[in-house]
mmCIF file of C-alpha atoms in Angstrom:
data_model
loop_
_atom_site.group_PDB
_atom_site.id
_atom_site.type_symbol
_atom_site.label_atom_id
_atom_site.label_comp_id
_atom_site.label_asym_id
_atom_site.label_seq_id
_atom_site.Cartn_x
_atom_site.Cartn_y
_atom_site.Cartn_z
ATOM 1 C CA MET A 1 98.117 112.350 71.448
ATOM 2 C CA ARG A 2 99.108 116.171 71.879
ATOM 3 C CA HIS A 3 98.394 116.019 75.189
ATOM 4 C CA LEU A 4 100.396 113.401 76.061
ATOM 5 C CA LEU A 5 103.478 114.512 74.295
ATOM 6 C CA ARG A 6 103.139 117.456 76.161
ATOM 7 C CA ARG A 7 103.046 116.159 79.492
ATOM 8 C CA VAL A 8 105.810 113.577 79.088
ATOM 9 C CA LEU A 9 107.939 116.992 78.527
ATOM 10 C CA PHE A 10 106.654 118.879 81.222
ATOM 11 C CA TYR A 11 108.152 115.497 83.401
ATOM 12 C CA LEU A 12 111.006 115.076 81.573
ATOM 13 C CA ALA A 13 111.814 118.984 82.341
ATOM 14 C CA ALA A 14 110.959 118.448 86.052
ATOM 15 C CA VAL A 15 113.408 115.193 86.151
ATOM 16 C CA TRP A 16 116.252 117.074 84.967
ATOM 17 C CA ALA A 17 115.581 120.052 87.326
ATOM 18 C CA SER A 18 115.540 117.968 90.180
ATOM 19 C CA VAL A 19 118.438 115.689 89.404
ATOM 20 C CA THR A 20 120.370 119.476 88.840
ATOM 21 C CA MET A 21 119.092 120.320 91.900
ATOM 22 C CA ASN A 22 120.205 117.614 93.876
ATOM 23 C CA PHE A 23 123.498 117.977 92.697
ATOM 24 C CA PHE A 24 124.507 121.796 93.368
ATOM 25 C CA ILE A 25 122.353 121.912 96.757
ATOM 26 C CA PRO A 26 125.261 119.675 98.729
ATOM 27 C CA ARG A 27 127.881 121.911 97.144
ATOM 28 C CA MET A 28 126.299 125.020 97.855
ATOM 29 C CA ALA A 29 126.013 124.345 101.566
ATOM 30 C CA PRO A 30 128.108 126.017 104.150
ATOM 31 C CA GLY A 31 131.399 124.286 105.374
ATOM 32 C CA ASP A 32 133.189 120.949 104.873
ATOM 33 C CA PRO A 33 130.878 117.944 104.269
ATOM 34 C CA VAL A 34 133.750 115.451 103.806
ATOM 35 C CA GLN A 35 135.268 116.863 107.282
ATOM 36 C CA LEU A 36 132.090 116.562 108.923
ATOM 37 C CA MET A 37 131.562 112.661 108.046
ATOM 38 C CA VAL A 38 135.115 112.228 109.017
ATOM 39 C CA GLY A 39 134.535 113.423 112.311
ATOM 40 C CA ASN A 40 131.054 111.275 112.785
ATOM 41 C CA MET A 41 133.129 108.764 111.773
ATOM 42 C CA GLN A 42 135.726 109.512 114.550
ATOM 43 C CA LYS A 43 133.068 109.937 117.131
ATOM 44 C CA ALA A 44 131.760 106.222 116.330
ATOM 45 C CA GLY A 45 135.671 105.067 116.698
ATOM 46 C CA ILE A 46 135.936 104.534 113.389
ATOM 47 C CA LYS A 47 139.599 105.974 111.894
ATOM 48 C CA PRO A 48 139.072 106.693 108.317
ATOM 49 C CA THR A 49 142.322 106.225 106.451
ATOM 50 C CA PRO A 50 143.224 109.121 104.090
ATOM 51 C CA ASP A 51 142.183 106.590 100.677
ATOM 52 C CA THR A 52 138.546 106.663 102.660
ATOM 53 C CA ILE A 53 138.419 110.927 102.670
ATOM 54 C CA ARG A 54 139.753 110.672 99.084
ATOM 55 C CA THR A 55 136.381 108.021 98.083
ATOM 56 C CA LEU A 56 133.896 110.109 100.587
ATOM 57 C CA GLY A 57 135.489 113.482 98.444
ATOM 58 C CA ALA A 58 134.708 111.451 95.457
ATOM 59 C CA SER A 59 131.235 110.229 96.700
ATOM 60 C CA LEU A 60 130.724 114.450 96.377
ATOM 61 C CA GLY A 61 132.526 115.403 93.622
ATOM 62 C CA LEU A 62 134.342 117.767 96.366
ATOM 63 C CA ASP A 63 138.257 116.326 95.785
ATOM 64 C CA THR A 64 138.344 117.497 92.668
ATOM 65 C CA THR A 65 139.853 121.034 90.102
ATOM 66 C CA ASP A 66 137.338 119.691 87.409
ATOM 67 C CA PRO A 67 135.189 122.232 86.573
ATOM 68 C CA ILE A 68 131.790 122.650 87.660
ATOM 69 C CA TRP A 69 129.985 121.450 84.653
ATOM 70 C CA LEU A 70 132.520 118.392 84.133
ATOM 71 C CA GLN A 71 131.619 117.391 87.644
ATOM 72 C CA TYR A 72 127.773 117.385 86.889
ATOM 73 C CA VAL A 73 128.422 115.614 83.525
ATOM 74 C CA LYS A 74 130.233 112.823 85.876
ATOM 75 C CA TYR A 75 127.585 113.244 88.349
ATOM 76 C CA LEU A 76 125.089 111.876 85.429
ATOM 77 C CA ASN A 77 126.539 109.285 84.186
ATOM 78 C CA ASP A 78 127.308 108.302 87.850
ATOM 79 C CA LEU A 79 123.531 108.649 88.061
ATOM 80 C CA LEU A 80 122.803 106.594 84.814
ATOM 81 C CA HIS A 81 125.335 103.522 86.163
ATOM 82 C CA GLY A 82 123.398 103.408 89.379
ATOM 83 C CA ASN A 83 126.236 105.090 91.238
ATOM 84 C CA PHE A 84 125.164 107.464 94.249
ATOM 85 C CA GLY A 85 128.267 106.290 96.405
ATOM 86 C CA LEU A 86 129.270 105.152 99.727
ATOM 87 C CA SER A 87 127.280 105.140 102.953
ATOM 88 C CA PHE A 88 129.812 105.696 106.096
ATOM 89 C CA THR A 89 126.759 105.446 108.692
ATOM 90 C CA ASN A 90 126.372 101.652 107.018
ATOM 91 C CA SER A 91 130.184 100.876 107.606
ATOM 92 C CA GLY A 92 130.947 102.163 103.730
ATOM 93 C CA MET A 93 128.046 100.599 101.946
ATOM 94 C CA PRO A 94 126.639 101.316 98.639
ATOM 95 C CA VAL A 95 124.042 103.699 99.262
ATOM 96 C CA LEU A 96 121.677 101.681 96.761
ATOM 97 C CA ALA A 97 121.789 98.839 98.550
ATOM 98 C CA VAL A 98 121.120 100.611 102.228
ATOM 99 C CA LEU A 99 118.201 102.407 100.289
ATOM 100 C CA ASN A 100 117.212 98.680 98.783
ATOM 101 C CA GLN A 101 117.347 97.418 102.505
ATOM 102 C CA GLY A 102 114.023 99.487 103.791
ATOM 103 C CA ILE A 103 112.501 100.649 100.507
ATOM 104 C CA LEU A 104 110.382 97.069 100.031
ATOM 105 C CA TRP A 105 109.260 97.592 103.525
ATOM 106 C CA THR A 106 107.951 101.038 103.244
ATOM 107 C CA LEU A 107 106.528 100.353 99.803
ATOM 108 C CA GLY A 108 104.236 97.836 100.787
ATOM 109 C CA LEU A 109 103.095 99.605 104.003
ATOM 110 C CA GLY A 110 102.642 102.747 102.691
ATOM 111 C CA THR A 111 100.985 101.866 99.338
ATOM 112 C CA ILE A 112 98.573 99.165 101.199
ATOM 113 C CA ALA A 113 97.644 102.115 103.986
ATOM 114 C CA VAL A 114 96.976 104.639 101.210
ATOM 115 C CA VAL A 115 95.090 102.714 98.836
ATOM 116 C CA ILE A 116 92.810 101.373 101.254
ATOM 117 C CA GLY A 117 92.384 104.892 102.969
ATOM 118 C CA PHE A 118 91.751 106.543 99.574
ATOM 119 C CA LEU A 119 88.840 103.808 99.025
ATOM 120 C CA LEU A 120 87.468 103.592 102.376
ATOM 121 C CA GLY A 121 87.539 107.323 102.198
ATOM 122 C CA CYS A 122 85.984 108.400 99.221
ATOM 123 C CA THR A 123 83.118 105.540 99.885
ATOM 124 C CA ILE A 124 82.567 107.447 103.149
ATOM 125 C CA GLY A 125 82.393 110.486 101.541
ATOM 126 C CA VAL A 126 80.080 109.676 98.763
ATOM 127 C CA ILE A 127 77.823 108.206 101.817
ATOM 128 C CA THR A 128 78.248 111.011 103.615
ATOM 129 C CA ALA A 129 76.644 113.457 100.758
ATOM 130 C CA TRP A 130 74.113 111.172 99.762
ATOM 131 C CA LYS A 131 72.911 110.953 102.877
ATOM 132 C CA ARG A 132 73.530 114.919 103.973
ATOM 133 C CA ASN A 133 71.766 116.323 106.971
ATOM 134 C CA THR A 134 71.144 113.153 107.901
ATOM 135 C CA ILE A 135 72.240 110.778 111.575
ATOM 136 C CA ILE A 136 74.713 109.173 109.163
ATOM 137 C CA ASP A 137 76.578 112.536 107.902
ATOM 138 C CA SER A 138 76.247 114.365 111.053
ATOM 139 C CA THR A 139 77.841 111.530 112.939
ATOM 140 C CA LEU A 140 80.394 110.831 110.704
ATOM 141 C CA SER A 141 82.069 113.998 109.462
ATOM 142 C CA PRO A 142 82.540 114.940 113.169
ATOM 143 C CA ALA A 143 84.324 112.150 114.241
ATOM 144 C CA LEU A 144 86.677 111.661 111.243
ATOM 145 C CA THR A 145 87.308 115.295 111.348
ATOM 146 C CA PHE A 146 88.254 114.867 114.998
ATOM 147 C CA LEU A 147 90.477 111.665 114.003
ATOM 148 C CA TYR A 148 92.057 114.031 111.542
ATOM 149 C CA ALA A 149 92.997 116.888 113.908
ATOM 150 C CA ILE A 150 94.907 114.446 116.048
ATOM 151 C CA PRO A 151 99.161 114.095 115.244
ATOM 152 C CA PRO A 152 99.908 110.983 113.360
ATOM 153 C CA PHE A 153 102.724 110.342 115.491
ATOM 154 C CA TRP A 154 100.268 110.739 118.896
ATOM 155 C CA LEU A 155 97.930 108.371 117.426
ATOM 156 C CA ALA A 156 100.306 105.750 116.925
ATOM 157 C CA LEU A 157 101.271 106.306 120.205
ATOM 158 C CA VAL A 158 97.688 105.784 121.380
ATOM 159 C CA ILE A 159 97.351 103.194 119.570
ATOM 160 C CA VAL A 160 100.798 101.081 120.633
ATOM 161 C CA TYR A 161 99.509 101.814 124.134
ATOM 162 C CA ILE A 162 96.060 100.432 123.678
ATOM 163 C CA PHE A 163 96.297 97.129 121.370
ATOM 164 C CA GLY A 164 100.215 96.669 122.240
ATOM 165 C CA PHE A 165 100.937 97.175 125.891
ATOM 166 C CA THR A 166 97.362 97.332 127.739
ATOM 167 C CA LEU A 167 95.548 94.746 125.010
ATOM 168 C CA GLY A 168 99.112 92.893 124.074
ATOM 169 C CA TRP A 169 96.740 91.975 120.580
ATOM 170 C CA PHE A 170 99.234 93.088 118.280
ATOM 171 C CA PRO A 171 103.579 93.579 118.061
ATOM 172 C CA PHE A 172 104.530 97.047 117.575
ATOM 173 C CA ALA A 173 108.460 96.439 116.848
ATOM 174 C CA ASP A 174 109.986 95.355 113.886
ATOM 175 C CA GLY A 175 108.611 94.342 110.510
ATOM 176 C CA TYR A 176 107.977 90.349 110.832
ATOM 177 C CA ASP A 177 109.482 87.858 113.879
ATOM 178 C CA THR A 178 113.016 88.117 113.468
ATOM 179 C CA SER A 179 113.340 84.668 114.295
ATOM 180 C CA LEU A 180 112.211 83.452 110.928
ATOM 181 C CA ASP A 181 113.685 83.325 107.651
ATOM 182 C CA ILE A 182 112.995 85.972 105.007
ATOM 183 C CA THR A 183 111.181 83.497 102.529
ATOM 184 C CA VAL A 184 108.026 83.015 100.598
ATOM 185 C CA SER A 185 106.143 81.141 102.825
ATOM 186 C CA TRP A 186 102.495 81.696 104.659
ATOM 187 C CA ASP A 187 104.374 81.656 108.049
ATOM 188 C CA PHE A 188 106.542 84.876 107.184
ATOM 189 C CA ILE A 189 104.019 86.694 105.082
ATOM 190 C CA SER A 190 101.651 86.181 107.815
ATOM 191 C CA SER A 191 104.282 87.661 110.566
ATOM 192 C CA VAL A 192 104.827 90.823 107.988
ATOM 193 C CA LEU A 193 100.460 91.434 108.002
ATOM 194 C CA TYR A 194 100.460 90.775 111.702
ATOM 195 C CA HIS A 195 103.064 93.055 112.531
ATOM 196 C CA GLY A 196 102.222 95.932 109.891
ATOM 197 C CA PHE A 197 98.761 96.286 111.401
ATOM 198 C CA LEU A 198 99.004 98.739 113.228
ATOM 199 C CA PRO A 199 101.584 100.933 111.650
ATOM 200 C CA ALA A 200 98.833 100.299 108.622
ATOM 201 C CA LEU A 201 95.889 101.532 111.110
ATOM 202 C CA THR A 202 97.248 103.976 111.870
ATOM 203 C CA LEU A 203 98.559 105.611 108.289
ATOM 204 C CA VAL A 204 95.168 104.784 107.699
ATOM 205 C CA VAL A 205 92.845 106.432 110.202
ATOM 206 C CA SER A 206 95.179 109.425 110.253
ATOM 207 C CA SER A 207 94.110 110.240 106.145
ATOM 208 C CA LEU A 208 90.843 108.825 106.338
ATOM 209 C CA ALA A 209 89.337 111.981 106.824
ATOM 210 C CA GLY A 210 91.088 114.152 104.231
ATOM 211 C CA TRP A 211 89.777 111.721 101.395
ATOM 212 C CA MET A 212 86.318 111.942 103.047
ATOM 213 C CA LEU A 213 85.830 115.681 103.216
ATOM 214 C CA VAL A 214 87.725 116.474 99.880
ATOM 215 C CA MET A 215 85.063 113.697 98.420
ATOM 216 C CA ARG A 216 81.442 114.743 100.454
ATOM 217 C CA ASN A 217 82.536 118.660 99.328
ATOM 218 C CA SER A 218 82.618 117.596 95.632
ATOM 219 C CA MET A 219 80.040 115.426 95.847
ATOM 220 C CA VAL A 220 77.761 117.914 97.288
ATOM 221 C CA GLY A 221 78.587 120.517 94.395
ATOM 222 C CA VAL A 222 78.159 117.424 91.636
ATOM 223 C CA LEU A 223 74.798 116.701 93.020
ATOM 224 C CA SER A 224 73.184 119.583 92.387
ATOM 225 C CA ASP A 225 74.843 120.002 88.773
ATOM 226 C CA ASP A 226 72.151 119.856 85.760
ATOM 227 C CA TYR A 227 73.022 116.587 83.814
ATOM 228 C CA VAL A 228 72.752 114.342 87.702
ATOM 229 C CA ILE A 229 69.220 116.233 88.302
ATOM 230 C CA LEU A 230 68.289 115.070 84.782
ATOM 231 C CA ALA A 231 69.479 111.740 85.270
ATOM 232 C CA ARG A 232 67.150 111.631 88.411
ATOM 233 C CA ALA A 233 64.506 112.681 86.622
ATOM 234 C CA LYS A 234 64.837 110.450 84.129
ATOM 235 C CA GLY A 235 64.115 107.437 86.615
ATOM 236 C CA LEU A 236 67.773 105.955 86.262
ATOM 237 C CA ARG A 237 68.279 103.661 89.760
ATOM 238 C CA GLN A 238 70.105 105.732 92.360
ATOM 239 C CA SER A 239 73.152 103.710 92.366
ATOM 240 C CA ARG A 240 73.388 104.022 88.807
ATOM 241 C CA VAL A 241 73.215 107.920 89.129
ATOM 242 C CA LEU A 242 75.396 108.179 91.973
ATOM 243 C CA MET A 243 78.335 106.079 90.630
ATOM 244 C CA LEU A 244 78.482 107.008 87.269
ATOM 245 C CA TYR A 245 76.863 110.236 87.331
ATOM 246 C CA ALA A 246 78.209 111.905 90.569
ATOM 247 C CA ALA A 247 80.825 109.870 91.709
ATOM 248 C CA ARG A 248 82.933 109.565 88.892
ATOM 249 C CA ASN A 249 82.992 113.614 88.303
ATOM 250 C CA ALA A 250 83.607 114.188 92.102
ATOM 251 C CA ILE A 251 86.198 111.840 92.724
ATOM 252 C CA LEU A 252 88.583 114.208 90.271
ATOM 253 C CA PRO A 253 89.925 116.667 92.975
ATOM 254 C CA ASN A 254 90.655 113.339 95.268
ATOM 255 C CA ILE A 255 92.688 112.091 92.738
ATOM 256 C CA ALA A 256 95.569 114.259 92.782
ATOM 257 C CA ASN A 257 95.916 113.795 96.067
ATOM 258 C CA PHE A 258 96.109 110.304 95.465
ATOM 259 C CA ALA A 259 98.780 110.741 93.324
ATOM 260 C CA LEU A 260 100.657 112.915 95.718
ATOM 261 C CA ALA A 261 99.927 110.380 98.693
ATOM 262 C CA LEU A 262 101.685 107.679 96.798
ATOM 263 C CA GLY A 263 104.708 109.630 95.420
ATOM 264 C CA PHE A 264 105.363 110.493 99.333
ATOM 265 C CA VAL A 265 105.130 107.155 100.195
ATOM 266 C CA VAL A 266 108.319 106.862 98.813
ATOM 267 C CA SER A 267 109.676 109.330 101.851
ATOM 268 C CA GLY A 268 108.551 106.793 104.559
ATOM 269 C CA GLN A 269 106.320 107.796 106.786
ATOM 270 C CA VAL A 270 108.922 108.498 109.676
ATOM 271 C CA LEU A 271 107.222 109.179 112.725
ATOM 272 C CA THR A 272 105.221 106.382 112.244
ATOM 273 C CA GLU A 273 108.078 104.004 111.331
ATOM 274 C CA ILE A 274 109.946 105.219 114.523
ATOM 275 C CA VAL A 275 106.973 104.882 116.808
ATOM 276 C CA PHE A 276 106.551 101.298 115.409
ATOM 277 C CA SER A 277 110.627 100.363 115.066
ATOM 278 C CA TYR A 278 109.611 99.893 111.496
ATOM 279 C CA PRO A 279 112.589 99.101 109.099
ATOM 280 C CA GLY A 280 111.675 101.054 106.451
ATOM 281 C CA ILE A 281 113.220 104.007 104.361
ATOM 282 C CA GLY A 282 111.343 106.661 106.791
ATOM 283 C CA ASP A 283 113.960 105.319 109.904
ATOM 284 C CA THR A 284 116.983 105.320 107.624
ATOM 285 C CA LEU A 285 116.176 108.670 106.358
ATOM 286 C CA PHE A 286 115.853 109.751 109.639
ATOM 287 C CA ILE A 287 119.207 108.131 110.434
ATOM 288 C CA ALA A 288 121.136 109.721 107.642
ATOM 289 C CA VAL A 289 119.328 112.915 108.386
ATOM 290 C CA THR A 290 121.004 113.154 111.937
ATOM 291 C CA GLN A 291 124.107 111.631 110.698
ATOM 292 C CA ARG A 292 124.566 114.038 108.323
ATOM 293 C CA ASP A 293 125.425 111.022 106.061
ATOM 294 C CA TYR A 294 125.130 113.524 102.951
ATOM 295 C CA PRO A 295 125.399 110.740 100.235
ATOM 296 C CA LEU A 296 122.259 108.980 101.439
ATOM 297 C CA ILE A 297 120.673 111.885 102.095
ATOM 298 C CA GLN A 298 121.253 112.887 98.691
ATOM 299 C CA ALA A 299 119.964 109.912 97.235
ATOM 300 C CA ALA A 300 117.109 109.698 99.030
ATOM 301 C CA PHE A 301 115.826 113.144 98.220
ATOM 302 C CA LEU A 302 116.280 112.262 94.767
ATOM 303 C CA LEU A 303 114.127 109.067 94.688
ATOM 304 C CA ILE A 304 111.451 110.849 96.679
ATOM 305 C CA ALA A 305 111.223 113.486 94.061
ATOM 306 C CA LEU A 306 111.400 110.736 91.235
ATOM 307 C CA GLY A 307 108.861 109.181 93.276
ATOM 308 C CA VAL A 308 106.570 112.238 93.208
ATOM 309 C CA LEU A 309 106.660 113.445 89.753
ATOM 310 C CA GLY A 310 106.046 109.801 88.307
ATOM 311 C CA ALA A 311 103.135 109.058 90.817
ATOM 312 C CA ASN A 312 101.815 112.911 89.205
ATOM 313 C CA PHE A 313 102.303 111.492 85.640
ATOM 314 C CA LEU A 314 100.182 108.631 86.452
ATOM 315 C CA ALA A 315 97.056 111.246 88.133
ATOM 316 C CA ASP A 316 97.687 113.156 84.930
ATOM 317 C CA MET A 317 96.840 110.423 82.845
ATOM 318 C CA LEU A 318 94.118 109.139 84.909
ATOM 319 C CA TYR A 319 92.350 112.500 84.785
ATOM 320 C CA ALA A 320 92.096 112.879 81.329
ATOM 321 C CA ALA A 321 90.899 109.084 81.325
ATOM 322 C CA LEU A 322 88.057 110.385 83.577
ATOM 323 C CA ASP A 323 87.490 113.797 82.077
ATOM 324 C CA PRO A 324 87.672 114.224 78.314
ATOM 325 C CA ARG A 325 87.513 117.663 78.327
ATOM 326 C CA VAL A 326 90.687 117.565 79.458
ATOM 327 C CA ARG A 327 92.282 115.662 76.515
ATOM 328 C CA ILE A 328 90.145 118.128 74.456
ATOM 329 C CA GLU A 329 90.917 121.372 76.231
ATOM 330 C CA LYS A 330 94.485 120.569 76.085
ATOM 331 C CA GLY A 331 94.610 119.099 72.738
ATOM 332 C CA ALA A 332 92.791 122.242 71.232
#
């Protein structure tokens, strides 16, 4: 219980630090963000009114003579009420509405790809460690390491060229057939799966070797520990020794990596989404950065920080559940 309380307090402090940095960094940036946004709007053929300019300034807290501490309090109050300002690159839509348009696509694609990559990579790592110095180990390890060395965006281009242009097996644009209505129906769901196959394949293949190598190296060390040797000497089934004794402890280093991967799912796989024209949050963030849409950038980075912290908190809890020594040491 003491371990849980300590972790909760730590992550609450981390959330507060993230929110505070998100408030001060835009205000420390050189130049006038409001005038920059107004200039970008004029280049796009939009003539902002004085009220619009004041609204943009208010969304960043830059049109006020209030002291900085009072601006900070108002910023916290806006966050608690879900007010992240307006996005000028999206015709003045609320930032939260813009993020909601892409977040579900990114979470769906990224989460599925991370889970599949994690499970498949850990399984391959267990097999290669158990069969080390055999043809399985000497074949799978170099092959996956080679794929891991390929940049994800380059791998995405290769997959698009082979399976999209050349073979024509899968589409490589949009998240679904745009002629369909967005409804809970088999036609729409199958279209989403069909369009998301190549982006998911890219993410799984690019991450597979990372999971495998960490799991394999950890397994090799665990297999030489005394408790595993004793379990094998007692005549227990190899499958039981492998999964309940060795793999359960060897997977612990990958738990933290899994949590980080889940946390960064929120940010979207920017280059992969751009290659496949996938309507996710990564593409939205890329456009916001290139157009210097400060309210949208600010909200997106806060969302990413909260996602990473939440995933790390989950990893801490899973780590403590899998390894009782963590609870004992922290509770001492």
